[in-house]
Amino acid sequence: MENFKIDVDSDGIALITFDVPGRSMNTITGSVMRDLITLVETIKTDDKIKGAVIASGKTSGFCAGADLGELNQRGAQAKDEPKSEEEKLKKQFDQSFTLNKSLRALETCGKPVAVALEGLALGGGLEIALACHYRVAADNPKIKFGLPESKVGLLPGAGGTQRLPRLIGVQNAAMMILQGADKSPQEAKGLGFINEVVPAGKTVEAAKAWVKANPKATAPWDVKGFRVKDGPFTPGGSIAYVGGNAMVSKQTNLNYPAQRNIMSCIYEGIQVPIDAALRIESRYFIKTANTPQAKGMIRTLFVNMQALGKGGNRPQGFPEYQVKKVAVLGAGLMGAGIAYVQAKAGIETVLLDVSQESAEKGKAYSKRIVDKDVSRGKLTKEKGDELLARITPSTDYSLIKGADLVVEAVFENPALKAEVTKKAEAFLGDTAVFGSNTSTLPITGLAEASVRPKNFIGIHFFSPVERMGLVELIRGKETTDETVAKAIDYVLKIRKTPIIVNDFRGFYTSRCFGTYPAEGVEMLMEGVAPAIIENVGRQCGMPMGPLEVSDSVGLDTALKIGKTNAELNQQDYKKDPRAALLSWIVEEKGRVGRKGGKGYYEYGDDGKPTRIWPGISEKIETKVTECPPELKQELTKRFLFRQCIEVARCFEEGVITDPRDADVGSILAWGFAPYTGGCISYIDLFWGTKKFVEEADRLADAYGERFRPNKLLRDMAAKGETFYERFGAKKAA
Amino acid sequence: MAEAYIYDAVRTPRGKGRNTGSLHEVTSLSLATQVLEAIRDRNNLDTSKVDDVHLGCVSPIGEQGSDIARIAVLNANYAETVAGVQVDRFCASGLEAVNIAAAKVKSGEANMAIGGGVESMSRVPMGSTGGAWATDPSIAMKTYFTPQGVGADLIATKYGFSRDDVDAYAVQSQQRAAKAWKEGRFKKSIVPVKDQLGVTLLAHDEHMRPDTTMQSLASLEPSFVMQGEVMPGFDAVIQQRYPEVEKVKHVHHAGNSSGIVDGASAVLIGTKEMGEALGLKPRARILGGASIGSEPAIMLTGPEFVTRKLLDKLGMTTKDIDLWELNEAFAAVVLRWVQALDLDPEKVNVNGGAIAMGHPLGATGAMILGAMVDELERSNKERALITLCVGAGMGTATVIERVN
């Protein structure tokens, strides 16, 4: 056994040290699963061993659960096996059931087994602990215990869905598993899945004491006469299931099979003895893991996010850029937010604006967040003060001296941007990076104002900066790899996820994001009832209905863009029926969107939408007032395909080159249905390029050329290629 | 094929379905027994000629469990040879029991049969039997399971019935029921319930509130706001099936929904020949029955579809029906049915319904069918259609025709 070490003391208590070699954190690898079989056999059959205490050999914690990277790989290999579907499933079940079998054997080995938890136990790590007879945890509120599998589209597959509800009740367990929520040792004890909390460093001692005092140990569910109190058909028991089903439906819109299957595991498993229950769980685990949702979510939300978070898309060969001081030009909403996240990450920040008052106002934004965190106990007063002290609001550009980077966040006006660029560069060191936070203006054009276009890059933040995890880096024509590497180091330092795109109109995120509200308007003009458009938009996994998105962006802004485009093409903007509709809403009806309190929606005083504006029917006759499942499915496809096809076009044009960037970006930037794993995974995993192209052609024939697949898609479809194969084979995990 | 004739129909009065209700101290078995005894005694019936007794019961557990029909047959001292079967088609169980009895008579399996039902909602509460639909995630989520109250509110929202509309309907139900009682229109069928000593315990429907007004109803809070909008939030569930609904408007409350009550009913059905042999006079003929399934989440729009199905099957149109009876589960259910089939409201539920008198789940179907037999005779009309909305999106209906 390479992962477990056994030391038997004079009392016959075996201290089992769990220590996966070569890793900073214990995870459950294939090797750990094999060792567990041996370990359990040893505990059971070695007469010298009277009982056992399992503890971690790492200071990082007990165990963080399954190795998702390995799981992801295993899934990919299994694909090629030339077996019947049923044989394949049987094999998958046997593999998956191995861990359940080992842990069940541990639980029924006849000797007392306790676990000493000095640090975190998550996922499979907690499931190992749950299979022990007694759990001792160190009294440290920062320690996390939880089953987070559902966050990446999986379910706990090593007894978690069965032991936890039997220990702490169905309702509490279901909540914890469905949300993937963490509990501290004290909370866990309160709930009932930790038996004892002792001072840090004393867990092994306490666990050994328990083992010594309890030479015979049986899990509660193995005690004769054990009955589950809150099964679905016990008095009052059904409420947890009826309510739980509804909550899951409501919160997931049935897009996430993991949550549904977790409910099924609990409902079906709780009604039968534990051995049968574990088989049921393993079946649902496989059923869940085989869904495109699980595959896409694991890859994008775990593997890719982790890779990008470690600089996986960073050009190689450049030393890490130490970002200690950054100047932010413009203390408006974006600038103020950027200043906050920088100061929070320990970066000395100069916040510049045209007047001292505006600059101070920008800093006040940080103060509000800090005060709130301090009042909620999330931050100490000292740390808060330190954070705020890092922000220097000023009008004095000479303070830029010594900055490693400048983020320009003034109004989207090329002349203004050129002016501040020149002003800032006068004080900026030669190796420093100049980043422009623009969402629309071409970087190469803005870089013309720079004396060092090689150091010039687009750093596109999203609003609100402190909550949005993504930063889109835009490479201008002259931008060097070194500058990109430096910008990535900056983004990682402020703990955000960078994606890299090239300098095309709308870049990647703004361009693709716009197709969602645009498709909503197409439906509106076809006479689909606005409620249907909005509800289906939300129900297919987007964060808001498309019309609400339009309202948030601003209908006047959209109209302005339409007019500018028309001018460029020397056309009357009202010739386009979409623009004519917008013109009527904005110019005749005075509805500019959320900021004006009226748009496609009506808004209350709190700025929240109260209802859809019924006046739209004056202009557009509502023809579709019923939405049976077939129509819902069709509208769902239109929303998702429209966005994905735009992403595919971005690949063909070279706007974006890495499927990981595209997937992560689509979810983090504009909230593309997260259960898909992103736009590219939706094409690759839910359809495959061949079927995707066929379906897109059908949609194009029915609704317009905007759905027509591009050459790239057709080419890939012909070869049966996926995006991850064609664009990411080497780079992607 | 034989014709199925209705020879008699009886029902108990409906007691309030809670522990202070008059019938709470009478067992379900006793309620079922008393209607069977009445059928026998009123008709001087040789019970050995009865082949089977079908009783609807929606919560067949506890004292209503294990085939209450056969146990009631024994308790009523019917001939030992009479079989009994308990039937569950949710709210239409009583009508389904009648339809099954009629089908057996028509097919020749039975010469004389009884269809009816029993439900003591005060003693065996609604939902006592559990069931997979709402609890098993594999079906609950797939079908957007939503409790029927929210479904009824969705019907009101989707088909445009305001709070005033549903309240006005409820007031009318109370007024019609009060008038019917006052004029003795139910007299023929009512079998007063006797206590353990044989003393009359209840002789009238005690759930009625004849003095109900729009004002008195206006003070009632809608019942399904909490489960619809907050915990667990069924509005958002049913909107997934009905995205056309921007917001569910909650309009139903205790005053415009069917009352929870206790009661039992029985209808005697047989062939012409057996009737003649037993010296019975037929009162009506069962022209046909039907059941149907429709979208389960909204749950309560089945009556429209089963009505169309049955009329088609009988080669009839709405013009051929003189009286329409739809169980008043919720006011919007009736209003939608009337709207969808373009019925004359003056011919619908002419003597009030469950909003006023209550809905003893398993017994109701045969109760309202019996009431229609009486009303056809009283008003000298030809044909009536009886139907109920049913859980999980079903509907059951029967058309009867007066014979003399």
mmCIF file with all atom_site columns, C-alpha atoms in Angstrom, chain A residues 171 232-233 238 241-254 259-260 263-265 267-268 284 529 531-533 535-536 539 601 610-613 625-629 632, chain B residues 127-145 147 158-159 227-247 295:
data_model
loop_
_atom_site.group_PDB
_atom_site.id
_atom_site.type_symbol
_atom_site.label_atom_id
_atom_site.label_alt_id
_atom_site.label_comp_id
_atom_site.label_asym_id
_atom_site.label_entity_id
_atom_site.label_seq_id
_atom_site.pdbx_PDB_ins_code
_atom_site.Cartn_x
_atom_site.Cartn_y
_atom_site.Cartn_z
_atom_site.occupancy
_atom_site.B_iso_or_equiv
_atom_site.pdbx_formal_charge
_atom_site.auth_seq_id
_atom_site.auth_comp_id
_atom_site.auth_asym_id
_atom_site.auth_atom_id
_atom_site.pdbx_PDB_model_num
ATOM 1  C CA . GLN A 1 171 ? -34.211 17.110 4.950   1.00 0.00 ? 171 GLN A CA 1
ATOM 2  C CA . PRO A 1 232 ? -41.350 9.086  2.294   1.00 0.00 ? 232 PRO A CA 1
ATOM 3  C CA . PHE A 1 233 ? -44.268 7.111  3.691   1.00 0.00 ? 233 PHE A CA 1
ATOM 4  C CA . SER A 1 238 ? -43.506 12.930 2.708   1.00 0.00 ? 238 SER A CA 1
ATOM 5  C CA . TYR A 1 241 ? -39.715 14.704 -0.592  1.00 0.00 ? 241 TYR A CA 1
ATOM 6  C CA . VAL A 1 242 ? -42.653 16.620 -2.061  1.00 0.00 ? 242 VAL A CA 1
ATOM 7  C CA . GLY A 1 243 ? -41.073 19.925 -1.096  1.00 0.00 ? 243 GLY A CA 1
ATOM 8  C CA . GLY A 1 244 ? -37.603 18.782 -2.082  1.00 0.00 ? 244 GLY A CA 1
ATOM 9  C CA . ASN A 1 245 ? -38.752 17.723 -5.530  1.00 0.00 ? 245 ASN A CA 1
ATOM 10 C CA . ALA A 1 246 ? -40.425 21.073 -6.086  1.00 0.00 ? 246 ALA A CA 1
ATOM 11 C CA . MET A 1 247 ? -37.396 23.019 -4.869  1.00 0.00 ? 247 MET A CA 1
ATOM 12 C CA . VAL A 1 248 ? -35.104 21.059 -7.131  1.00 0.00 ? 248 VAL A CA 1
ATOM 13 C CA . SER A 1 249 ? -37.430 21.621 -10.093 1.00 0.00 ? 249 SER A CA 1
ATOM 14 C CA . LYS A 1 250 ? -37.645 25.301 -9.310  1.00 0.00 ? 250 LYS A CA 1
ATOM 15 C CA . GLN A 1 251 ? -33.938 25.852 -8.778  1.00 0.00 ? 251 GLN A CA 1
ATOM 16 C CA . THR A 1 252 ? -32.618 23.713 -11.611 1.00 0.00 ? 252 THR A CA 1
ATOM 17 C CA . ASN A 1 253 ? -35.408 24.011 -14.165 1.00 0.00 ? 253 ASN A CA 1
ATOM 18 C CA . LEU A 1 254 ? -34.703 20.299 -14.582 1.00 0.00 ? 254 LEU A CA 1
ATOM 19 C CA . GLN A 1 259 ? -29.825 17.186 -8.395  1.00 0.00 ? 259 GLN A CA 1
ATOM 20 C CA . ARG A 1 260 ? -32.715 15.118 -9.653  1.00 0.00 ? 260 ARG A CA 1
ATOM 21 C CA . MET A 1 263 ? -33.326 13.129 -4.811  1.00 0.00 ? 263 MET A CA 1
ATOM 22 C CA . SER A 1 264 ? -33.958 9.726  -6.379  1.00 0.00 ? 264 SER A CA 1
ATOM 23 C CA . CYS A 1 265 ? -31.002 8.188  -4.520  1.00 0.00 ? 265 CYS A CA 1
ATOM 24 C CA . TYR A 1 267 ? -36.003 8.531  -1.973  1.00 0.00 ? 267 TYR A CA 1
ATOM 25 C CA . GLU A 1 268 ? -35.277 5.043  -3.247  1.00 0.00 ? 268 GLU A CA 1
ATOM 26 C CA . TYR A 1 284 ? -27.426 6.676  -10.088 1.00 0.00 ? 284 TYR A CA 1
ATOM 27 C CA . ALA A 1 529 ? -45.915 36.232 -26.171 1.00 0.00 ? 529 ALA A CA 1
ATOM 28 C CA . ALA A 1 531 ? -43.947 35.818 -21.084 1.00 0.00 ? 531 ALA A CA 1
ATOM 29 C CA . ILE A 1 532 ? -43.056 32.761 -23.150 1.00 0.00 ? 532 ILE A CA 1
ATOM 30 C CA . ILE A 1 533 ? -39.819 34.347 -24.374 1.00 0.00 ? 533 ILE A CA 1
ATOM 31 C CA . ASN A 1 535 ? -39.755 32.198 -19.119 1.00 0.00 ? 535 ASN A CA 1
ATOM 32 C CA . VAL A 1 536 ? -38.180 29.900 -21.687 1.00 0.00 ? 536 VAL A CA 1
ATOM 33 C CA . GLN A 1 539 ? -35.781 27.968 -17.988 1.00 0.00 ? 539 GLN A CA 1
ATOM 34 C CA . TYR A 1 601 ? -40.577 45.596 -18.295 1.00 0.00 ? 601 TYR A CA 1
ATOM 35 C CA . THR A 1 610 ? -42.701 44.147 -11.597 1.00 0.00 ? 610 THR A CA 1
ATOM 36 C CA . ARG A 1 611 ? -44.227 42.901 -14.812 1.00 0.00 ? 611 ARG A CA 1
ATOM 37 C CA . ILE A 1 612 ? -43.793 42.817 -18.567 1.00 0.00 ? 612 ILE A CA 1
ATOM 38 C CA . TRP A 1 613 ? -44.958 46.033 -20.198 1.00 0.00 ? 613 TRP A CA 1
ATOM 39 C CA . THR A 1 625 ? -49.955 32.492 -26.603 1.00 0.00 ? 625 THR A CA 1
ATOM 40 C CA . GLU A 1 626 ? -49.501 28.838 -25.711 1.00 0.00 ? 626 GLU A CA 1
ATOM 41 C CA . CYS A 1 627 ? -46.216 27.101 -25.115 1.00 0.00 ? 627 CYS A CA 1
ATOM 42 C CA . PRO A 1 628 ? -46.529 23.324 -25.252 1.00 0.00 ? 628 PRO A CA 1
ATOM 43 C CA . PRO A 1 629 ? -43.346 21.283 -24.638 1.00 0.00 ? 629 PRO A CA 1
ATOM 44 C CA . LYS A 1 632 ? -40.475 25.216 -25.519 1.00 0.00 ? 632 LYS A CA 1
ATOM 45 C CA . GLY B 2 127 ? -53.377 12.075 1.481   1.00 0.00 ? 127 GLY B CA 1
ATOM 46 C CA . SER B 2 128 ? -53.142 9.317  4.088   1.00 0.00 ? 128 SER B CA 1
ATOM 47 C CA . THR B 2 129 ? -52.266 6.714  1.509   1.00 0.00 ? 129 THR B CA 1
ATOM 48 C CA . GLY B 2 130 ? -49.116 8.400  0.246   1.00 0.00 ? 130 GLY B CA 1
ATOM 49 C CA . GLY B 2 131 ? -48.358 7.594  -3.358  1.00 0.00 ? 131 GLY B CA 1
ATOM 50 C CA . ALA B 2 132 ? -45.480 7.944  -5.763  1.00 0.00 ? 132 ALA B CA 1
ATOM 51 C CA . TRP B 2 133 ? -46.545 10.912 -7.839  1.00 0.00 ? 133 TRP B CA 1
ATOM 52 C CA . ALA B 2 134 ? -45.552 13.770 -5.555  1.00 0.00 ? 134 ALA B CA 1
ATOM 53 C CA . THR B 2 135 ? -42.803 11.985 -3.644  1.00 0.00 ? 135 THR B CA 1
ATOM 54 C CA . ASP B 2 136 ? -40.856 9.935  -6.182  1.00 0.00 ? 136 ASP B CA 1
ATOM 55 C CA . PRO B 2 137 ? -38.507 12.360 -7.926  1.00 0.00 ? 137 PRO B CA 1
ATOM 56 C CA . SER B 2 138 ? -38.463 10.307 -11.116 1.00 0.00 ? 138 SER B CA 1
ATOM 57 C CA . ILE B 2 139 ? -42.125 11.086 -11.800 1.00 0.00 ? 139 ILE B CA 1
ATOM 58 C CA . ALA B 2 140 ? -42.742 14.244 -9.743  1.00 0.00 ? 140 ALA B CA 1
ATOM 59 C CA . MET B 2 141 ? -40.221 16.293 -11.675 1.00 0.00 ? 141 MET B CA 1
ATOM 60 C CA . LYS B 2 142 ? -40.926 14.837 -15.091 1.00 0.00 ? 142 LYS B CA 1
ATOM 61 C CA . THR B 2 143 ? -44.599 15.720 -14.829 1.00 0.00 ? 143 THR B CA 1
ATOM 62 C CA . TYR B 2 144 ? -44.089 19.048 -13.008 1.00 0.00 ? 144 TYR B CA 1
ATOM 63 C CA . PHE B 2 145 ? -46.154 17.793 -10.082 1.00 0.00 ? 145 PHE B CA 1
ATOM 64 C CA . PRO B 2 147 ? -50.799 20.493 -5.933  1.00 0.00 ? 147 PRO B CA 1
ATOM 65 C CA . LYS B 2 158 ? -54.575 31.146 -17.899 1.00 0.00 ? 158 LYS B CA 1
ATOM 66 C CA . TYR B 2 159 ? -58.242 31.305 -18.843 1.00 0.00 ? 159 TYR B CA 1
ATOM 67 C CA . GLN B 2 227 ? -46.960 26.896 -1.421  1.00 0.00 ? 227 GLN B CA 1
ATOM 68 C CA . GLY B 2 228 ? -47.123 28.610 -4.797  1.00 0.00 ? 228 GLY B CA 1
ATOM 69 C CA . GLU B 2 229 ? -44.833 31.556 -4.289  1.00 0.00 ? 229 GLU B CA 1
ATOM 70 C CA . VAL B 2 230 ? -42.680 30.751 -1.278  1.00 0.00 ? 230 VAL B CA 1
ATOM 71 C CA . MET B 2 231 ? -42.247 27.238 0.094   1.00 0.00 ? 231 MET B CA 1
ATOM 72 C CA . PRO B 2 232 ? -41.503 25.253 -1.880  1.00 0.00 ? 232 PRO B CA 1
ATOM 73 C CA . GLY B 2 233 ? -42.595 27.461 -4.779  1.00 0.00 ? 233 GLY B CA 1
ATOM 74 C CA . PHE B 2 234 ? -44.876 25.430 -7.017  1.00 0.00 ? 234 PHE B CA 1
ATOM 75 C CA . ASP B 2 235 ? -45.672 28.417 -9.254  1.00 0.00 ? 235 ASP B CA 1
ATOM 76 C CA . ALA B 2 236 ? -42.173 28.216 -10.681 1.00 0.00 ? 236 ALA B CA 1
ATOM 77 C CA . VAL B 2 237 ? -42.615 24.483 -11.211 1.00 0.00 ? 237 VAL B CA 1
ATOM 78 C CA . ILE B 2 238 ? -45.867 24.729 -13.137 1.00 0.00 ? 238 ILE B CA 1
ATOM 79 C CA . GLN B 2 239 ? -44.611 27.701 -15.155 1.00 0.00 ? 239 GLN B CA 1
ATOM 80 C CA . GLN B 2 240 ? -42.045 25.336 -16.610 1.00 0.00 ? 240 GLN B CA 1
ATOM 81 C CA . ARG B 2 241 ? -44.924 23.497 -18.216 1.00 0.00 ? 241 ARG B CA 1
ATOM 82 C CA . TYR B 2 242 ? -46.855 26.720 -18.905 1.00 0.00 ? 242 TYR B CA 1
ATOM 83 C CA . PRO B 2 243 ? -44.247 29.346 -19.783 1.00 0.00 ? 243 PRO B CA 1
ATOM 84 C CA . GLU B 2 244 ? -47.031 31.466 -21.264 1.00 0.00 ? 244 GLU B CA 1
ATOM 85 C CA . VAL B 2 245 ? -48.099 32.388 -17.748 1.00 0.00 ? 245 VAL B CA 1
ATOM 86 C CA . GLU B 2 246 ? -46.127 35.372 -16.515 1.00 0.00 ? 246 GLU B CA 1
ATOM 87 C CA . LYS B 2 247 ? -47.362 35.101 -12.951 1.00 0.00 ? 247 LYS B CA 1
ATOM 88 C CA . GLU B 2 295 ? -51.916 17.171 -18.944 1.00 0.00 ? 295 GLU B CA 1
#
